Amino acid sequence: MDIISQLQEQVNSIAALTFNTFGTLQRDAPPVRLSPSYPEPPPNPTEDSANFADQPKLMSAALVKAAKQFDALVAALPPPEGGEEAQLRRIAELQAENDAVGQELQKQLEAAEKELKQVQELFSQAADNCLNLKKPD
């Protein structure tokens, strides 16, 4: 897998970890009284409140690890070659190459369509000839 794909996978991993972390915190967080004028919230029926205290630490450690892996992948990217002008020249070269290949493919497509039309005409003629044959008496 190339480095760009690895970066994309790592970003997806970080997004999934973040989504799961926020979801878990929202789901398992104990109720909190917003102000003295509100009644005391009912206790959260958690069977393992000690586990809740450890979850944010474990999830944040996983997020930090994923972010460090992302940073390592970014550091492994090759440096840009020759600056912006060289990159623009390379882009122009690649675009010209792409255009030439596109034109060649278009010529091949037109030739294939012409050949297909010829085959269809021959098939139609052969089918007509088969239908027009008379059975011997």
mmCIF file with all atom_site columns, C-alpha atoms in Angstrom:
data_model
loop_
_atom_site.group_PDB
_atom_site.id
_atom_site.type_symbol
_atom_site.label_atom_id
_atom_site.label_alt_id
_atom_site.label_comp_id
_atom_site.label_asym_id
_atom_site.label_entity_id
_atom_site.label_seq_id
_atom_site.pdbx_PDB_ins_code
_atom_site.Cartn_x
_atom_site.Cartn_y
_atom_site.Cartn_z
_atom_site.occupancy
_atom_site.B_iso_or_equiv
_atom_site.pdbx_formal_charge
_atom_site.auth_seq_id
_atom_site.auth_comp_id
_atom_site.auth_asym_id
_atom_site.auth_atom_id
_atom_site.pdbx_PDB_model_num
ATOM 1   C CA . MET A 1 1   ? 0.000   0.000   0.000   1.00 0.00 ? 1   MET A CA 1
ATOM 2   C CA . ASP A 1 2   ? 1.408   3.393   -0.921  1.00 0.00 ? 2   ASP A CA 1
ATOM 3   C CA . ILE A 1 3   ? 1.970   6.149   1.608   1.00 0.00 ? 3   ILE A CA 1
ATOM 4   C CA . ILE A 1 4   ? -1.061  8.206   0.530   1.00 0.00 ? 4   ILE A CA 1
ATOM 5   C CA . SER A 1 5   ? -3.369  5.232   1.038   1.00 0.00 ? 5   SER A CA 1
ATOM 6   C CA . GLN A 1 6   ? -1.800  4.641   4.439   1.00 0.00 ? 6   GLN A CA 1
ATOM 7   C CA . LEU A 1 7   ? -2.420  8.295   5.336   1.00 0.00 ? 7   LEU A CA 1
ATOM 8   C CA . GLN A 1 8   ? -6.049  7.995   4.253   1.00 0.00 ? 8   GLN A CA 1
ATOM 9   C CA . GLU A 1 9   ? -6.477  4.824   6.318   1.00 0.00 ? 9   GLU A CA 1
ATOM 10  C CA . GLN A 1 10  ? -4.925  6.536   9.327   1.00 0.00 ? 10  GLN A CA 1
ATOM 11  C CA . VAL A 1 11  ? -7.240  9.545   8.998   1.00 0.00 ? 11  VAL A CA 1
ATOM 12  C CA . ASN A 1 12  ? -10.196 7.145   8.841   1.00 0.00 ? 12  ASN A CA 1
ATOM 13  C CA . SER A 1 13  ? -8.889  5.369   11.930  1.00 0.00 ? 13  SER A CA 1
ATOM 14  C CA . ILE A 1 14  ? -8.554  8.654   13.825  1.00 0.00 ? 14  ILE A CA 1
ATOM 15  C CA . ALA A 1 15  ? -12.080 9.658   12.792  1.00 0.00 ? 15  ALA A CA 1
ATOM 16  C CA . ALA A 1 16  ? -13.491 6.312   13.974  1.00 0.00 ? 16  ALA A CA 1
ATOM 17  C CA . LEU A 1 17  ? -11.643 6.553   17.288  1.00 0.00 ? 17  LEU A CA 1
ATOM 18  C CA . THR A 1 18  ? -12.900 10.101  17.815  1.00 0.00 ? 18  THR A CA 1
ATOM 19  C CA . PHE A 1 19  ? -16.469 9.144   16.952  1.00 0.00 ? 19  PHE A CA 1
ATOM 20  C CA . ASN A 1 20  ? -16.368 6.157   19.317  1.00 0.00 ? 20  ASN A CA 1
ATOM 21  C CA . THR A 1 21  ? -14.759 8.200   22.088  1.00 0.00 ? 21  THR A CA 1
ATOM 22  C CA . PHE A 1 22  ? -17.407 10.927  21.967  1.00 0.00 ? 22  PHE A CA 1
ATOM 23  C CA . GLY A 1 23  ? -20.186 8.365   21.715  1.00 0.00 ? 23  GLY A CA 1
ATOM 24  C CA . THR A 1 24  ? -18.904 6.407   24.688  1.00 0.00 ? 24  THR A CA 1
ATOM 25  C CA . LEU A 1 25  ? -18.461 9.541   26.778  1.00 0.00 ? 25  LEU A CA 1
ATOM 26  C CA . GLN A 1 26  ? -21.986 10.682  25.973  1.00 0.00 ? 26  GLN A CA 1
ATOM 27  C CA . ARG A 1 27  ? -23.441 7.271   26.693  1.00 0.00 ? 27  ARG A CA 1
ATOM 28  C CA . ASP A 1 28  ? -21.588 6.506   29.920  1.00 0.00 ? 28  ASP A CA 1
ATOM 29  C CA . ALA A 1 29  ? -21.100 9.927   31.495  1.00 0.00 ? 29  ALA A CA 1
ATOM 30  C CA . PRO A 1 30  ? -22.855 10.291  34.836  1.00 0.00 ? 30  PRO A CA 1
ATOM 31  C CA . PRO A 1 31  ? -25.661 12.856  35.014  1.00 0.00 ? 31  PRO A CA 1
ATOM 32  C CA . VAL A 1 32  ? -24.650 16.268  36.303  1.00 0.00 ? 32  VAL A CA 1
ATOM 33  C CA . ARG A 1 33  ? -26.783 18.891  37.999  1.00 0.00 ? 33  ARG A CA 1
ATOM 34  C CA . LEU A 1 34  ? -26.819 22.005  35.827  1.00 0.00 ? 34  LEU A CA 1
ATOM 35  C CA . SER A 1 35  ? -27.812 24.508  38.516  1.00 0.00 ? 35  SER A CA 1
ATOM 36  C CA . PRO A 1 36  ? -29.221 24.564  42.035  1.00 0.00 ? 36  PRO A CA 1
ATOM 37  C CA . SER A 1 37  ? -32.669 25.410  40.676  1.00 0.00 ? 37  SER A CA 1
ATOM 38  C CA . TYR A 1 38  ? -32.879 22.050  38.878  1.00 0.00 ? 38  TYR A CA 1
ATOM 39  C CA . PRO A 1 39  ? -33.670 18.870  40.752  1.00 0.00 ? 39  PRO A CA 1
ATOM 40  C CA . GLU A 1 40  ? -30.935 16.361  41.456  1.00 0.00 ? 40  GLU A CA 1
ATOM 41  C CA . PRO A 1 41  ? -30.559 14.034  38.439  1.00 0.00 ? 41  PRO A CA 1
ATOM 42  C CA . PRO A 1 42  ? -31.306 10.353  38.989  1.00 0.00 ? 42  PRO A CA 1
ATOM 43  C CA . PRO A 1 43  ? -28.234 8.187   39.494  1.00 0.00 ? 43  PRO A CA 1
ATOM 44  C CA . ASN A 1 44  ? -26.888 6.500   36.392  1.00 0.00 ? 44  ASN A CA 1
ATOM 45  C CA . PRO A 1 45  ? -27.415 2.746   36.688  1.00 0.00 ? 45  PRO A CA 1
ATOM 46  C CA . THR A 1 46  ? -23.852 1.755   35.882  1.00 0.00 ? 46  THR A CA 1
ATOM 47  C CA . GLU A 1 47  ? -22.624 -1.549  37.064  1.00 0.00 ? 47  GLU A CA 1
ATOM 48  C CA . ASP A 1 48  ? -19.012 -0.568  36.630  1.00 0.00 ? 48  ASP A CA 1
ATOM 49  C CA . SER A 1 49  ? -18.348 3.084   37.446  1.00 0.00 ? 49  SER A CA 1
ATOM 50  C CA . ALA A 1 50  ? -14.632 2.379   37.997  1.00 0.00 ? 50  ALA A CA 1
ATOM 51  C CA . ASN A 1 51  ? -14.454 1.213   34.375  1.00 0.00 ? 51  ASN A CA 1
ATOM 52  C CA . PHE A 1 52  ? -15.913 4.551   33.244  1.00 0.00 ? 52  PHE A CA 1
ATOM 53  C CA . ALA A 1 53  ? -13.021 6.398   34.889  1.00 0.00 ? 53  ALA A CA 1
ATOM 54  C CA . ASP A 1 54  ? -10.513 4.324   32.901  1.00 0.00 ? 54  ASP A CA 1
ATOM 55  C CA . GLN A 1 55  ? -12.261 4.578   29.533  1.00 0.00 ? 55  GLN A CA 1
ATOM 56  C CA . PRO A 1 56  ? -11.360 8.208   28.757  1.00 0.00 ? 56  PRO A CA 1
ATOM 57  C CA . LYS A 1 57  ? -7.715  7.493   29.543  1.00 0.00 ? 57  LYS A CA 1
ATOM 58  C CA . LEU A 1 58  ? -7.629  4.427   27.314  1.00 0.00 ? 58  LEU A CA 1
ATOM 59  C CA . MET A 1 59  ? -9.459  6.173   24.491  1.00 0.00 ? 59  MET A CA 1
ATOM 60  C CA . SER A 1 60  ? -7.290  9.272   24.643  1.00 0.00 ? 60  SER A CA 1
ATOM 61  C CA . ALA A 1 61  ? -4.185  7.046   24.625  1.00 0.00 ? 61  ALA A CA 1
ATOM 62  C CA . ALA A 1 62  ? -5.499  5.326   21.481  1.00 0.00 ? 62  ALA A CA 1
ATOM 63  C CA . LEU A 1 63  ? -6.143  8.718   19.853  1.00 0.00 ? 63  LEU A CA 1
ATOM 64  C CA . VAL A 1 64  ? -2.650  9.963   20.721  1.00 0.00 ? 64  VAL A CA 1
ATOM 65  C CA . LYS A 1 65  ? -1.118  6.749   19.349  1.00 0.00 ? 65  LYS A CA 1
ATOM 66  C CA . ALA A 1 66  ? -3.076  7.103   16.099  1.00 0.00 ? 66  ALA A CA 1
ATOM 67  C CA . ALA A 1 67  ? -2.036  10.758  15.787  1.00 0.00 ? 67  ALA A CA 1
ATOM 68  C CA . LYS A 1 68  ? 1.621   9.816   16.302  1.00 0.00 ? 68  LYS A CA 1
ATOM 69  C CA . GLN A 1 69  ? 1.339   7.144   13.614  1.00 0.00 ? 69  GLN A CA 1
ATOM 70  C CA . PHE A 1 70  ? -0.145  9.767   11.293  1.00 0.00 ? 70  PHE A CA 1
ATOM 71  C CA . ASP A 1 71  ? 2.734   12.142  12.065  1.00 0.00 ? 71  ASP A CA 1
ATOM 72  C CA . ALA A 1 72  ? 5.230   9.352   11.331  1.00 0.00 ? 72  ALA A CA 1
ATOM 73  C CA . LEU A 1 73  ? 3.560   8.708   7.962   1.00 0.00 ? 73  LEU A CA 1
ATOM 74  C CA . VAL A 1 74  ? 3.649   12.426  7.113   1.00 0.00 ? 74  VAL A CA 1
ATOM 75  C CA . ALA A 1 75  ? 7.345   12.529  8.028   1.00 0.00 ? 75  ALA A CA 1
ATOM 76  C CA . ALA A 1 76  ? 7.944   9.575   5.679   1.00 0.00 ? 76  ALA A CA 1
ATOM 77  C CA . LEU A 1 77  ? 6.540   11.475  2.689   1.00 0.00 ? 77  LEU A CA 1
ATOM 78  C CA . PRO A 1 78  ? 9.206   12.263  0.118   1.00 0.00 ? 78  PRO A CA 1
ATOM 79  C CA . PRO A 1 79  ? 10.221  15.918  -0.019  1.00 0.00 ? 79  PRO A CA 1
ATOM 80  C CA . PRO A 1 80  ? 8.958   17.921  -2.973  1.00 0.00 ? 80  PRO A CA 1
ATOM 81  C CA . GLU A 1 81  ? 11.427  17.853  -5.830  1.00 0.00 ? 81  GLU A CA 1
ATOM 82  C CA . GLY A 1 82  ? 12.789  21.128  -7.167  1.00 0.00 ? 82  GLY A CA 1
ATOM 83  C CA . GLY A 1 83  ? 10.236  23.485  -5.755  1.00 0.00 ? 83  GLY A CA 1
ATOM 84  C CA . GLU A 1 84  ? 6.979   24.767  -7.125  1.00 0.00 ? 84  GLU A CA 1
ATOM 85  C CA . GLU A 1 85  ? 8.217   25.510  -10.659 1.00 0.00 ? 85  GLU A CA 1
ATOM 86  C CA . ALA A 1 86  ? 9.514   21.965  -11.129 1.00 0.00 ? 86  ALA A CA 1
ATOM 87  C CA . GLN A 1 87  ? 6.231   20.572  -9.829  1.00 0.00 ? 87  GLN A CA 1
ATOM 88  C CA . LEU A 1 88  ? 4.261   22.750  -12.260 1.00 0.00 ? 88  LEU A CA 1
ATOM 89  C CA . ARG A 1 89  ? 6.475   21.593  -15.144 1.00 0.00 ? 89  ARG A CA 1
ATOM 90  C CA . ARG A 1 90  ? 5.948   17.968  -14.088 1.00 0.00 ? 90  ARG A CA 1
ATOM 91  C CA . ILE A 1 91  ? 2.182   18.513  -13.929 1.00 0.00 ? 91  ILE A CA 1
ATOM 92  C CA . ALA A 1 92  ? 2.241   20.009  -17.428 1.00 0.00 ? 92  ALA A CA 1
ATOM 93  C CA . GLU A 1 93  ? 4.274   17.026  -18.707 1.00 0.00 ? 93  GLU A CA 1
ATOM 94  C CA . LEU A 1 94  ? 1.871   14.568  -17.136 1.00 0.00 ? 94  LEU A CA 1
ATOM 95  C CA . GLN A 1 95  ? -1.106  16.454  -18.559 1.00 0.00 ? 95  GLN A CA 1
ATOM 96  C CA . ALA A 1 96  ? 0.424   16.359  -22.055 1.00 0.00 ? 96  ALA A CA 1
ATOM 97  C CA . GLU A 1 97  ? 1.096   12.643  -21.671 1.00 0.00 ? 97  GLU A CA 1
ATOM 98  C CA . ASN A 1 98  ? -2.466  12.117  -20.458 1.00 0.00 ? 98  ASN A CA 1
ATOM 99  C CA . ASP A 1 99  ? -3.835  14.021  -23.468 1.00 0.00 ? 99  ASP A CA 1
ATOM 100 C CA . ALA A 1 100 ? -1.743  11.928  -25.898 1.00 0.00 ? 100 ALA A CA 1
ATOM 101 C CA . VAL A 1 101 ? -2.905  8.684   -24.304 1.00 0.00 ? 101 VAL A CA 1
ATOM 102 C CA . GLY A 1 102 ? -6.492  9.959   -24.358 1.00 0.00 ? 102 GLY A CA 1
ATOM 103 C CA . GLN A 1 103 ? -6.273  10.698  -28.084 1.00 0.00 ? 103 GLN A CA 1
ATOM 104 C CA . GLU A 1 104 ? -4.820  7.233   -28.764 1.00 0.00 ? 104 GLU A CA 1
ATOM 105 C CA . LEU A 1 105 ? -7.607  5.617   -26.751 1.00 0.00 ? 105 LEU A CA 1
ATOM 106 C CA . GLN A 1 106 ? -10.185 7.666   -28.660 1.00 0.00 ? 106 GLN A CA 1
ATOM 107 C CA . LYS A 1 107 ? -8.728  6.428   -31.985 1.00 0.00 ? 107 LYS A CA 1
ATOM 108 C CA . GLN A 1 108 ? -8.848  2.835   -30.742 1.00 0.00 ? 108 GLN A CA 1
ATOM 109 C CA . LEU A 1 109 ? -12.429 3.295   -29.571 1.00 0.00 ? 109 LEU A CA 1
ATOM 110 C CA . GLU A 1 110 ? -13.493 4.671   -32.960 1.00 0.00 ? 110 GLU A CA 1
ATOM 111 C CA . ALA A 1 111 ? -11.776 1.753   -34.735 1.00 0.00 ? 111 ALA A CA 1
ATOM 112 C CA . ALA A 1 112 ? -13.475 -0.732  -32.410 1.00 0.00 ? 112 ALA A CA 1
ATOM 113 C CA . GLU A 1 113 ? -16.882 0.883   -32.991 1.00 0.00 ? 113 GLU A CA 1
ATOM 114 C CA . LYS A 1 114 ? -16.331 0.719   -36.770 1.00 0.00 ? 114 LYS A CA 1
ATOM 115 C CA . GLU A 1 115 ? -15.369 -2.938  -36.537 1.00 0.00 ? 115 GLU A CA 1
ATOM 116 C CA . LEU A 1 116 ? -18.396 -3.655  -34.355 1.00 0.00 ? 116 LEU A CA 1
ATOM 117 C CA . LYS A 1 117 ? -20.681 -2.023  -36.922 1.00 0.00 ? 117 LYS A CA 1
ATOM 118 C CA . GLN A 1 118 ? -19.136 -4.196  -39.672 1.00 0.00 ? 118 GLN A CA 1
ATOM 119 C CA . VAL A 1 119 ? -19.615 -7.356  -37.614 1.00 0.00 ? 119 VAL A CA 1
ATOM 120 C CA . GLN A 1 120 ? -23.220 -6.413  -36.880 1.00 0.00 ? 120 GLN A CA 1
ATOM 121 C CA . GLU A 1 121 ? -23.895 -5.854  -40.607 1.00 0.00 ? 121 GLU A CA 1
ATOM 122 C CA . LEU A 1 122 ? -22.302 -9.199  -41.517 1.00 0.00 ? 122 LEU A CA 1
ATOM 123 C CA . PHE A 1 123 ? -24.317 -10.935 -38.804 1.00 0.00 ? 123 PHE A CA 1
ATOM 124 C CA . SER A 1 124 ? -27.499 -9.306  -40.079 1.00 0.00 ? 124 SER A CA 1
ATOM 125 C CA . GLN A 1 125 ? -26.719 -10.419 -43.638 1.00 0.00 ? 125 GLN A CA 1
ATOM 126 C CA . ALA A 1 126 ? -25.975 -13.969 -42.453 1.00 0.00 ? 126 ALA A CA 1
ATOM 127 C CA . ALA A 1 127 ? -29.222 -14.084 -40.493 1.00 0.00 ? 127 ALA A CA 1
ATOM 128 C CA . ASP A 1 128 ? -31.185 -12.791 -43.488 1.00 0.00 ? 128 ASP A CA 1
ATOM 129 C CA . ASN A 1 129 ? -29.549 -15.401 -45.734 1.00 0.00 ? 129 ASN A CA 1
ATOM 130 C CA . CYS A 1 130 ? -30.447 -18.176 -43.291 1.00 0.00 ? 130 CYS A CA 1
ATOM 131 C CA . LEU A 1 131 ? -34.059 -17.023 -43.163 1.00 0.00 ? 131 LEU A CA 1
ATOM 132 C CA . ASN A 1 132 ? -34.322 -16.742 -46.931 1.00 0.00 ? 132 ASN A CA 1
ATOM 133 C CA . LEU A 1 133 ? -33.078 -20.276 -47.625 1.00 0.00 ? 133 LEU A CA 1
ATOM 134 C CA . LYS A 1 134 ? -35.742 -22.535 -49.056 1.00 0.00 ? 134 LYS A CA 1
ATOM 135 C CA . LYS A 1 135 ? -36.149 -26.081 -47.856 1.00 0.00 ? 135 LYS A CA 1
ATOM 136 C CA . PRO A 1 136 ? -35.796 -28.658 -50.601 1.00 0.00 ? 136 PRO A CA 1
ATOM 137 C CA . ASP A 1 137 ? -39.078 -30.267 -51.681 1.00 0.00 ? 137 ASP A CA 1
#
